[in-house]
Short mmCIF file of C-alpha atoms in Angstrom, two decimals:
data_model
loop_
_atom_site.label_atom_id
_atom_site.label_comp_id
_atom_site.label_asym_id
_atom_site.label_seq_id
_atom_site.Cartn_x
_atom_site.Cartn_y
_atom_site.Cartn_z
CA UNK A 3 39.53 11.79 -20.45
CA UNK A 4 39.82 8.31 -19.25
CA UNK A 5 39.78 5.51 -21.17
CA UNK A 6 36.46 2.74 -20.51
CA UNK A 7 37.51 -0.96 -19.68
CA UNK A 8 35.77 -3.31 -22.20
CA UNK A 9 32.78 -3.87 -20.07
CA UNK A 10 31.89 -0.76 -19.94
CA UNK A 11 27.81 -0.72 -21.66
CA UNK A 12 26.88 2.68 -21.39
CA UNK A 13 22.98 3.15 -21.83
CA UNK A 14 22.17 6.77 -23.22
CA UNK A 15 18.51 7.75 -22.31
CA UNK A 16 16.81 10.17 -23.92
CA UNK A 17 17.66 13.65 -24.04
CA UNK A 18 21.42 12.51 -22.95
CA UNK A 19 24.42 12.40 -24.95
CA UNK A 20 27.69 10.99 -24.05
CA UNK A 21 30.86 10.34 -25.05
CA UNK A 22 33.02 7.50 -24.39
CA UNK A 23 37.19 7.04 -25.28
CA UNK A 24 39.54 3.38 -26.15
CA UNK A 25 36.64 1.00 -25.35
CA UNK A 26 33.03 0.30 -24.18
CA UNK A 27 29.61 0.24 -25.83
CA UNK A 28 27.19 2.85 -25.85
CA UNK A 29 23.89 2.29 -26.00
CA UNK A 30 20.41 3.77 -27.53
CA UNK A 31 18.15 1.68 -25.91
CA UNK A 32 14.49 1.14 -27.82
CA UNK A 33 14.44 3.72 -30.40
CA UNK A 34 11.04 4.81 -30.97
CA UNK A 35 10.12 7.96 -32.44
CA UNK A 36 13.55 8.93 -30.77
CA UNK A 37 17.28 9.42 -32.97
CA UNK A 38 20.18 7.69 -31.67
CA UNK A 39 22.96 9.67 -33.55
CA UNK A 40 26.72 8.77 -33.41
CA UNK A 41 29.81 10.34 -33.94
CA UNK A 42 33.04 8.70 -34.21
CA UNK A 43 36.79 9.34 -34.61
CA UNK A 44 38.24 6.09 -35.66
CA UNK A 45 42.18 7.56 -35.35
CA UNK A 46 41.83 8.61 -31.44
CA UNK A 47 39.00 5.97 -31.23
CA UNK A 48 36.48 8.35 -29.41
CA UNK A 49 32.72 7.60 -29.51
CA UNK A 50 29.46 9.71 -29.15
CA UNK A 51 26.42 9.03 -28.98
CA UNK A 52 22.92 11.51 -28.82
CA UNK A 53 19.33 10.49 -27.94
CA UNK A 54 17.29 12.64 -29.66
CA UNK A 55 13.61 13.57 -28.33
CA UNK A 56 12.05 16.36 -31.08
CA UNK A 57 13.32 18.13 -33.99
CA UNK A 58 13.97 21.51 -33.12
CA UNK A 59 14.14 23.65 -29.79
CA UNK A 60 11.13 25.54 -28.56
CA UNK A 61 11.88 29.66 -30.13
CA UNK A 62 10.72 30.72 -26.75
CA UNK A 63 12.42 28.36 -23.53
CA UNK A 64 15.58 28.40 -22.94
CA UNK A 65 17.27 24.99 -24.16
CA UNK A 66 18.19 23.67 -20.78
CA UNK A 67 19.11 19.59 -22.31
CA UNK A 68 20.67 20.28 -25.93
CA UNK A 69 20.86 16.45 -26.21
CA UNK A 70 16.68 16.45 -26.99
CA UNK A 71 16.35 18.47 -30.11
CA UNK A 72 18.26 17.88 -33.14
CA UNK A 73 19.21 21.25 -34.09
CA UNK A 74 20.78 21.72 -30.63
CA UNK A 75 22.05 17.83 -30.17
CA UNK A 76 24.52 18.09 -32.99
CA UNK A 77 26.84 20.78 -32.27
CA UNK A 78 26.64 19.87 -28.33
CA UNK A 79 27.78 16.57 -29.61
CA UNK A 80 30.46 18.09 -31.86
CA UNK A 81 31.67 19.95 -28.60
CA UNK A 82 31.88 17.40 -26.36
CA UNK A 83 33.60 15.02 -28.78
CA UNK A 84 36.27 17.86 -29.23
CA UNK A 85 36.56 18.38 -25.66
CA UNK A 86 37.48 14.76 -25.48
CA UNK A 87 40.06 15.37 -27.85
CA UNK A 88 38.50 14.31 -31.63
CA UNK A 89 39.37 16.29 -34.31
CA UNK A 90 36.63 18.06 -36.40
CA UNK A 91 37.55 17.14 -39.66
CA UNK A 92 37.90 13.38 -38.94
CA UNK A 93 34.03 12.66 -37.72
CA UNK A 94 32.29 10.39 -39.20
CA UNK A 95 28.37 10.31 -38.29
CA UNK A 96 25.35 7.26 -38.38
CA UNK A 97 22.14 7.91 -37.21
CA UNK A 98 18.67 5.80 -36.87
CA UNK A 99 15.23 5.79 -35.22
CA UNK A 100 12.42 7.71 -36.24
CA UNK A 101 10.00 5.02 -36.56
CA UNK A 102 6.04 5.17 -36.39
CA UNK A 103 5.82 2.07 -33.62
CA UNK A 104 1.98 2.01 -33.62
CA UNK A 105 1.62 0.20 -36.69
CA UNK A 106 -1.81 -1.59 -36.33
CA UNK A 107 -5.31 0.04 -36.43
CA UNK A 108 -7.13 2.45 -38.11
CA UNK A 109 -5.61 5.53 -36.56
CA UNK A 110 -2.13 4.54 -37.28
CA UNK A 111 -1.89 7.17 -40.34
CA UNK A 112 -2.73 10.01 -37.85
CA UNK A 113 -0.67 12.49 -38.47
CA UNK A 114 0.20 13.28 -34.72
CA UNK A 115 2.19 10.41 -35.21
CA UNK A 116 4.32 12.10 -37.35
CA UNK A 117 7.25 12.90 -35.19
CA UNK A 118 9.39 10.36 -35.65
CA UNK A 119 9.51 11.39 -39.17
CA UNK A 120 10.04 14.63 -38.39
CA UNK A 121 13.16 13.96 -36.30
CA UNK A 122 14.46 11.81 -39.02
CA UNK A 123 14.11 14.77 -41.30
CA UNK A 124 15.43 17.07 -38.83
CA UNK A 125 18.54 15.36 -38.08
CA UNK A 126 19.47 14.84 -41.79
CA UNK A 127 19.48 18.24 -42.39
CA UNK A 128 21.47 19.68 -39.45
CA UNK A 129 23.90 16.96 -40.63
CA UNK A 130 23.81 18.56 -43.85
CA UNK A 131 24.11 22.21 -42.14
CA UNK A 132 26.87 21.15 -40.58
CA UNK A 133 28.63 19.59 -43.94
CA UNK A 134 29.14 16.41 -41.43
CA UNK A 135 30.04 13.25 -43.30
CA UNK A 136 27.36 10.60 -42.97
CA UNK A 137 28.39 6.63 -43.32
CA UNK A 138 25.24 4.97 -43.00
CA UNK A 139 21.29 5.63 -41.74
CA UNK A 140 18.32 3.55 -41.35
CA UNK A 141 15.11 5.51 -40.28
CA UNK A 142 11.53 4.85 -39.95
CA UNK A 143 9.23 2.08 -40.33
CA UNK A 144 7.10 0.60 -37.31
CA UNK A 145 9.84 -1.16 -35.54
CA UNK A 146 11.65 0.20 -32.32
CA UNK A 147 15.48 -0.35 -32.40
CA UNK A 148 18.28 -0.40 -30.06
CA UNK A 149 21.43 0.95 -31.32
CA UNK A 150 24.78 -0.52 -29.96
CA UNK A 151 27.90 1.59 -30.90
CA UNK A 152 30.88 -0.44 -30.37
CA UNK A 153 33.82 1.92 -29.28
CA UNK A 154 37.48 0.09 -30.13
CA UNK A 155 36.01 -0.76 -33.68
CA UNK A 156 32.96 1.92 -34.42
CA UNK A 157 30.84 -0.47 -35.27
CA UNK A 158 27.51 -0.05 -34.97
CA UNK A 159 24.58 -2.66 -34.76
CA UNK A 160 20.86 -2.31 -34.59
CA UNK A 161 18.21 -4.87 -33.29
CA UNK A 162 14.63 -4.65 -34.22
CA UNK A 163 12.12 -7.32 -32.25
CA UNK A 164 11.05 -9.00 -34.98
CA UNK A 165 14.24 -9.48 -37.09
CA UNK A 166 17.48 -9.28 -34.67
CA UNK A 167 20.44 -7.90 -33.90
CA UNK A 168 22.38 -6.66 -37.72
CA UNK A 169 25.25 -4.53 -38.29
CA UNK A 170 24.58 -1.31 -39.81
CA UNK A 171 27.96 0.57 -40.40
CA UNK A 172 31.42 0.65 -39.12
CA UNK A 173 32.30 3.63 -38.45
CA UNK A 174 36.33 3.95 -39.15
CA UNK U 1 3.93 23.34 -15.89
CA UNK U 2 4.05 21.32 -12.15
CA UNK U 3 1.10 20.18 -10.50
CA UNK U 4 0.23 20.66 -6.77
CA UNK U 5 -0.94 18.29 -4.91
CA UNK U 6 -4.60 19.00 -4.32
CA UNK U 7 -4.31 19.26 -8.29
CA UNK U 8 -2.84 15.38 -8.82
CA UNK U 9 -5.67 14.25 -5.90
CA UNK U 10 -8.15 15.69 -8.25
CA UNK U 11 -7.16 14.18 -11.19
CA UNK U 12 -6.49 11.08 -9.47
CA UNK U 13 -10.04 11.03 -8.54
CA UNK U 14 -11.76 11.67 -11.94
CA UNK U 15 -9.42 8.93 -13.61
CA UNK U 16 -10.84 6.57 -10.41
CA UNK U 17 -14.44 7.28 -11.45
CA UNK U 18 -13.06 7.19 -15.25
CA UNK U 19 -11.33 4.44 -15.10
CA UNK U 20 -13.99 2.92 -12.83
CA UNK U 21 -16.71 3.05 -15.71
CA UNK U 22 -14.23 1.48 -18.14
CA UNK U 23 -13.78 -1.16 -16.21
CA UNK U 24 -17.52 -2.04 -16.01
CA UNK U 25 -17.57 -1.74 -19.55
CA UNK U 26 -14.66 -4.43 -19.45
CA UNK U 27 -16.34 -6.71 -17.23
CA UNK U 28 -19.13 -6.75 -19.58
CA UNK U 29 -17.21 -7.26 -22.65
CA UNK U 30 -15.29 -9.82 -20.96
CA UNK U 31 -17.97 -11.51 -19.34
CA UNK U 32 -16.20 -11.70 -16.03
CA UNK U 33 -16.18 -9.29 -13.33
CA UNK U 34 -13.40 -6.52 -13.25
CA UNK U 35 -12.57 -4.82 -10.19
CA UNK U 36 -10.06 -1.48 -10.96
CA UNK U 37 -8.01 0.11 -8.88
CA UNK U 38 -5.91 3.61 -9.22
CA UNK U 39 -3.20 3.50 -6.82
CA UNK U 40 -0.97 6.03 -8.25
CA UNK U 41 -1.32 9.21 -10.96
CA UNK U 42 1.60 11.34 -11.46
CA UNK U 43 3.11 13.18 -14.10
CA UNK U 44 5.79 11.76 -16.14
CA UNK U 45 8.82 13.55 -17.41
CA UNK U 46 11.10 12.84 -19.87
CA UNK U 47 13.69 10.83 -17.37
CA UNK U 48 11.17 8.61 -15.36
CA UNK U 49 10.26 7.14 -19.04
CA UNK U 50 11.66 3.71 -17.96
CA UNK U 51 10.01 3.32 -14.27
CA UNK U 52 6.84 2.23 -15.19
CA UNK U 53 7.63 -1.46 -16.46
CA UNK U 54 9.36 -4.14 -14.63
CA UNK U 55 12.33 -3.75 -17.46
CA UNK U 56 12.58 -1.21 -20.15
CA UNK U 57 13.66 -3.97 -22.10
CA UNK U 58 10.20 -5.87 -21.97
CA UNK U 59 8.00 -6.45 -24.23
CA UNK U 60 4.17 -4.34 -23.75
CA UNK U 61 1.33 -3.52 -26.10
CA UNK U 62 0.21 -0.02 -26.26
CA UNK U 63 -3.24 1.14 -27.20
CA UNK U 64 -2.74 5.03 -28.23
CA UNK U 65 -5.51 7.61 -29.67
CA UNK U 66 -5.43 11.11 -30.04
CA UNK U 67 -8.76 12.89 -28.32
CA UNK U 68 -10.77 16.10 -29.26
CA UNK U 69 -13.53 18.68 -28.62
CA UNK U 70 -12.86 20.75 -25.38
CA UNK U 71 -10.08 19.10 -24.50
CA UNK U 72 -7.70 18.04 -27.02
CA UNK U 73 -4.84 15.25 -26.36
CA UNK U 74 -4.15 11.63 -26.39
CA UNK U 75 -4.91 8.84 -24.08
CA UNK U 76 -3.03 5.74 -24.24
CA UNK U 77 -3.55 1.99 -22.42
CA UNK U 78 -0.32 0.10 -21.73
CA UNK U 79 -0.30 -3.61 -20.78
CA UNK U 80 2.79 -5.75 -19.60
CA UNK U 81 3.09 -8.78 -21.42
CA UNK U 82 1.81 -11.47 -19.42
CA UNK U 83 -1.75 -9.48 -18.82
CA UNK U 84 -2.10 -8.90 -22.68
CA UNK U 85 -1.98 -12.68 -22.81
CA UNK U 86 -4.48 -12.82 -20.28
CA UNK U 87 -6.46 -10.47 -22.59
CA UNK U 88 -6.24 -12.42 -25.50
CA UNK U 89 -6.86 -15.54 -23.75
CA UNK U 90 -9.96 -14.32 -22.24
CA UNK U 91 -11.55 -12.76 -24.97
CA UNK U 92 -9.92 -14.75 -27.75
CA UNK U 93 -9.23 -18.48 -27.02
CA UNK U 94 -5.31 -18.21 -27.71
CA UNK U 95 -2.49 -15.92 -27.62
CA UNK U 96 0.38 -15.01 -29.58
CA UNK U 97 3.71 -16.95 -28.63
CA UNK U 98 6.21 -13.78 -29.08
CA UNK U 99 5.74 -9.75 -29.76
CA UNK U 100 7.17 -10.78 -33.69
CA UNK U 101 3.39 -12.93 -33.89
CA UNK U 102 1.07 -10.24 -33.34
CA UNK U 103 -0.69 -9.81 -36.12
CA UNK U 104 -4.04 -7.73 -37.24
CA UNK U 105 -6.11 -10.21 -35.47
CA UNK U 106 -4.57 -9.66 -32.33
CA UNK U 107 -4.23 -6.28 -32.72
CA UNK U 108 -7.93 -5.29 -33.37
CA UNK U 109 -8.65 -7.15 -29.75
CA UNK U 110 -6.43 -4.62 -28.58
CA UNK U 111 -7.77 -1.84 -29.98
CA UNK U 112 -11.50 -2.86 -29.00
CA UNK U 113 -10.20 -2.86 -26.03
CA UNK U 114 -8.18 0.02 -25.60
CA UNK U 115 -11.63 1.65 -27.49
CA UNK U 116 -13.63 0.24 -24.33
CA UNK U 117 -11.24 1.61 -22.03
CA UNK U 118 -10.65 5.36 -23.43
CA UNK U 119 -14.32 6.02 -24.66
CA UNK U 120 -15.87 5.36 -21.27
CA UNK U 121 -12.71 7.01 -19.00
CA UNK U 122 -13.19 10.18 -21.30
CA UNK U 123 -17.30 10.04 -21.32
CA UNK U 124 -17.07 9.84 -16.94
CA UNK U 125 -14.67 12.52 -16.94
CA UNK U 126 -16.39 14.75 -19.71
CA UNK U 127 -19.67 13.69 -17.59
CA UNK U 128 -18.00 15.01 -14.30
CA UNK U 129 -16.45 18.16 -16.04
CA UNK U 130 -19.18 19.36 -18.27
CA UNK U 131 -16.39 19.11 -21.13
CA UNK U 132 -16.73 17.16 -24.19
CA UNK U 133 -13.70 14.94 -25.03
CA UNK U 134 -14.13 12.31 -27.98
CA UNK U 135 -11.87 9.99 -28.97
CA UNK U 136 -10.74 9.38 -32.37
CA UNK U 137 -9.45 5.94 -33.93
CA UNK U 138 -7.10 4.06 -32.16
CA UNK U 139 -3.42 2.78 -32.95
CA UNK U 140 -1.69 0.07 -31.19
CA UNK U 141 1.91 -0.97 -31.06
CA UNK U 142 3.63 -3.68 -29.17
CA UNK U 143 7.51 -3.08 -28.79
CA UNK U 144 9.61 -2.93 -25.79
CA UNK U 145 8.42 -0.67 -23.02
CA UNK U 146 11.22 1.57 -23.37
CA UNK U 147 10.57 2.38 -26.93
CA UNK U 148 6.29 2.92 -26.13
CA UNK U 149 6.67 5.06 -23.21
CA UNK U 150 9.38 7.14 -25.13
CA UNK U 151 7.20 7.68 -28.36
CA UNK U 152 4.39 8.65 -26.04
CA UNK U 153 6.55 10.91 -24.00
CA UNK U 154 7.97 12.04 -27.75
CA UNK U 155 4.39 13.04 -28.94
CA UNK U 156 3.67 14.72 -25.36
CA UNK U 157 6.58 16.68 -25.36
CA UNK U 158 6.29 17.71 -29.61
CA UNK U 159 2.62 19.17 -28.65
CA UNK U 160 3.46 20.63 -25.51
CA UNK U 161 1.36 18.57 -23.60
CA UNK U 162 1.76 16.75 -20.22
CA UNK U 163 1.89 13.05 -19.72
CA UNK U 164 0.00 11.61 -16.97
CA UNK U 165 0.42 8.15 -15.75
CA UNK U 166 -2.22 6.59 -14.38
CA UNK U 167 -1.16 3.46 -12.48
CA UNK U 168 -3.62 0.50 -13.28
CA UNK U 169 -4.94 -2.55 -11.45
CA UNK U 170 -7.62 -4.70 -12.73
CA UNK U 171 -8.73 -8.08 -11.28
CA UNK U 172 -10.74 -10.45 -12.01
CA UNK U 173 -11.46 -13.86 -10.08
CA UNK U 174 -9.08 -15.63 -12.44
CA UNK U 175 -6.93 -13.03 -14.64
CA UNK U 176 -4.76 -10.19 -13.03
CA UNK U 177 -4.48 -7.37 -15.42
CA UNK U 178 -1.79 -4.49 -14.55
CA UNK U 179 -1.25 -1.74 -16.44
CA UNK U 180 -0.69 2.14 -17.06
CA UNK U 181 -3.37 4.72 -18.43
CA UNK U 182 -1.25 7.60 -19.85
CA UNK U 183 -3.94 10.85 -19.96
CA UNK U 184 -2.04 13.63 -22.06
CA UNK U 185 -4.07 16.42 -22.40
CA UNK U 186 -2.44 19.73 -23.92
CA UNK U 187 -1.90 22.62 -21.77
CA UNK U 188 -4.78 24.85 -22.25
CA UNK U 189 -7.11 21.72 -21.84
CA UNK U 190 -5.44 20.80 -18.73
CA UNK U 191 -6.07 24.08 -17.31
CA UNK U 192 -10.03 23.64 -18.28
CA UNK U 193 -10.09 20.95 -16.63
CA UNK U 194 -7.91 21.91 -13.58
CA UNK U 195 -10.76 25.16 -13.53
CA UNK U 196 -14.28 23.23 -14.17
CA UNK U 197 -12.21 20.54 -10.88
CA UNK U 198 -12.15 23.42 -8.98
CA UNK U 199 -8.38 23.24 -8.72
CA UNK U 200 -6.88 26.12 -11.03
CA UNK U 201 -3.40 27.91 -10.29
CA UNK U 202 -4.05 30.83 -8.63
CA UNK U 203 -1.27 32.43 -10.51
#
């Protein structure tokens, strides 16, 4: 695995996840409905990050991106985070998105709107499945956010349009 | 589910007469006359979500409503920044300075808008197609254009439906309006439609 140089500002789109080792930023841009969900192991300082699309897999495709659906984004994280040489037992996890973004007019309690909550829900309890240790969250709302996952120092920071950029864990 | 060509012509063609009905509607509302244009339909997966703005990072305002009867789905209207001012402007008097001053005001001219817009592109094609499509009550968000086109492409994807992006032009002597239609209609109303167009997979 080789290490990032500082400037390294990796953008993870949807469906993606990647992993990044010493340095860098990864990136969930404009979290919508979507979960940006991190991984970190602060003593070998490697960082991952998944952009999750829907909650679970379809029964009956085969998953061909495991990065989309929580169920199979979390252990496909797991993997490639061990693969790059993190221990298990040391991963801490932060997750957020889920938001309802169309927040004005009279159709905004539609149901079919409900995905983002039902990601949210999803993710917490594969997290829980998977007896992963979770630092922080911050989930739902109207407001898109990006997520910025700062590699040497796990932090992580989330901007929202309205309010700015804010830290929401570290990750260590 | 990929669509041939003669398919995307087709459906390129009924969201020109669609859109082409909303647009009189527009002109009307607006008191102005709206010309429309449909360069460009094609479907959208889940990795071109950040092609169809200038930067993913920009702001847009999204006008999204779910649609039912024959066909069932959602249709959404997406406008860049600078022609939602124009919008607001024209039919208004003023416009908000930033995304963060949007309030309900603003947003109800965007959904009577967006209402304009979906109601007659759905009555021309459910006119064309012998299908009834109505809409239902509108939603509208303004957030950067990653984070719209995603949650669309999110809802698409979590009914199994397929997002179609209609490229959008409008013009008007003074105002230049660009924008995307997004026509998602599920996958058995797609194939109605595909059918009654004369275009159904052979298969």
């Amino acid at each position: 695995m080789s290490s990032a140089s500082t400037s390294t500002r990796l953008m993870v789109n949807m469906a993606e996840i990647h992993v990044l080792t010493g340095a860098g930023q990864l990136v969930g841009l404009g979290l919508g409905s979507c979960i940006g969900l991190a991984a970190y192991d602060g003593s070998k300082k490697i960082a991952g990050l998944a952009h999750i699309v829907l909650p679970e897999a379809f029964v009956d495709r085969a998953v061909t991106e495991p990065g989309k659906f929580a169920d199979t984004a979390l252990p496909e994280l797991i993997r490639k985070m061990e693969l790059a040489g993190a221990s298990r037992a040391s991963l801490k996890f932060a997750y957020c998105g889920g938001a309802n973004v169309f927040k004005f007019g009279p159709g905004k309690t539609n149901d079919v709107l409900e995905v983002g909550r039902r990601n949210a829900d999803a993710v917490k309890a594969v997290l829980s499945k998977f007896s992963c240790r979770v630092v922080a969250h911050d989930v739902g709302g109207n407001s898109g956010r990006t997520m910025t996952f700062d590699v040497a120092t796990g932090l992580i920071q989330v901007k929202v349009l309205s309010v700015g950029q804010e830290d929401l864990c570290t990750l260590s | 589910m990929i669509l041939n060509e003669l398919q995307l012509s087709a459906l390129t063609e009924i969201s020109n007469v669609g859109l082409g009905h909303a647009a009189t509607a527009l002109s009307t509302m607006m008191g102005k006359d709206i010309q429309i244009d449909v360069p460009n339909l094609d479907s959208v997966p889940i990795s071109a979500v950040d092609r169809y703005f200038e930067s993913p990072e920009s702001e847009i305002v999204g006008v999204y409503l779910p649609f039912d009867g024959d066909v069932n789905g959602n249709l959404a209207c997406l406008f860049d920044w600078s022609s939602a001012v124009n919008l607001w402007e024209t039919l208004l008097g003023s416009a908000p300075e930033t995304a963060a001053d949007v309030d309900e005001l603003y947003a109800s001219v965007m959904l009577e808008v967006g209402n304009i817009l979906t109601g007659n592109f759905l009555n021309a094609i459910a006119d064309m197609t012998n299908l009834r499509m109505l809409a239902t009550p509108p939603t509208v968000g303004v957030e950067c254009a990653y984070t719209v086109v995603s949650t669309i492409i999110c809802q698409a994807e979590y009914t199994d439906a397929i997002a179609l992006a209609v490229e959008t032009c409008l013009y008007s002597e003074s105002h230049s309006i660009t924008g995307y239609c997004m026509f998602i209609p599920d996958r058995p109303g797609l194939s109605l439609l595909l059918d009654r167009l004369g275009v159904a997979d052979v298969a």
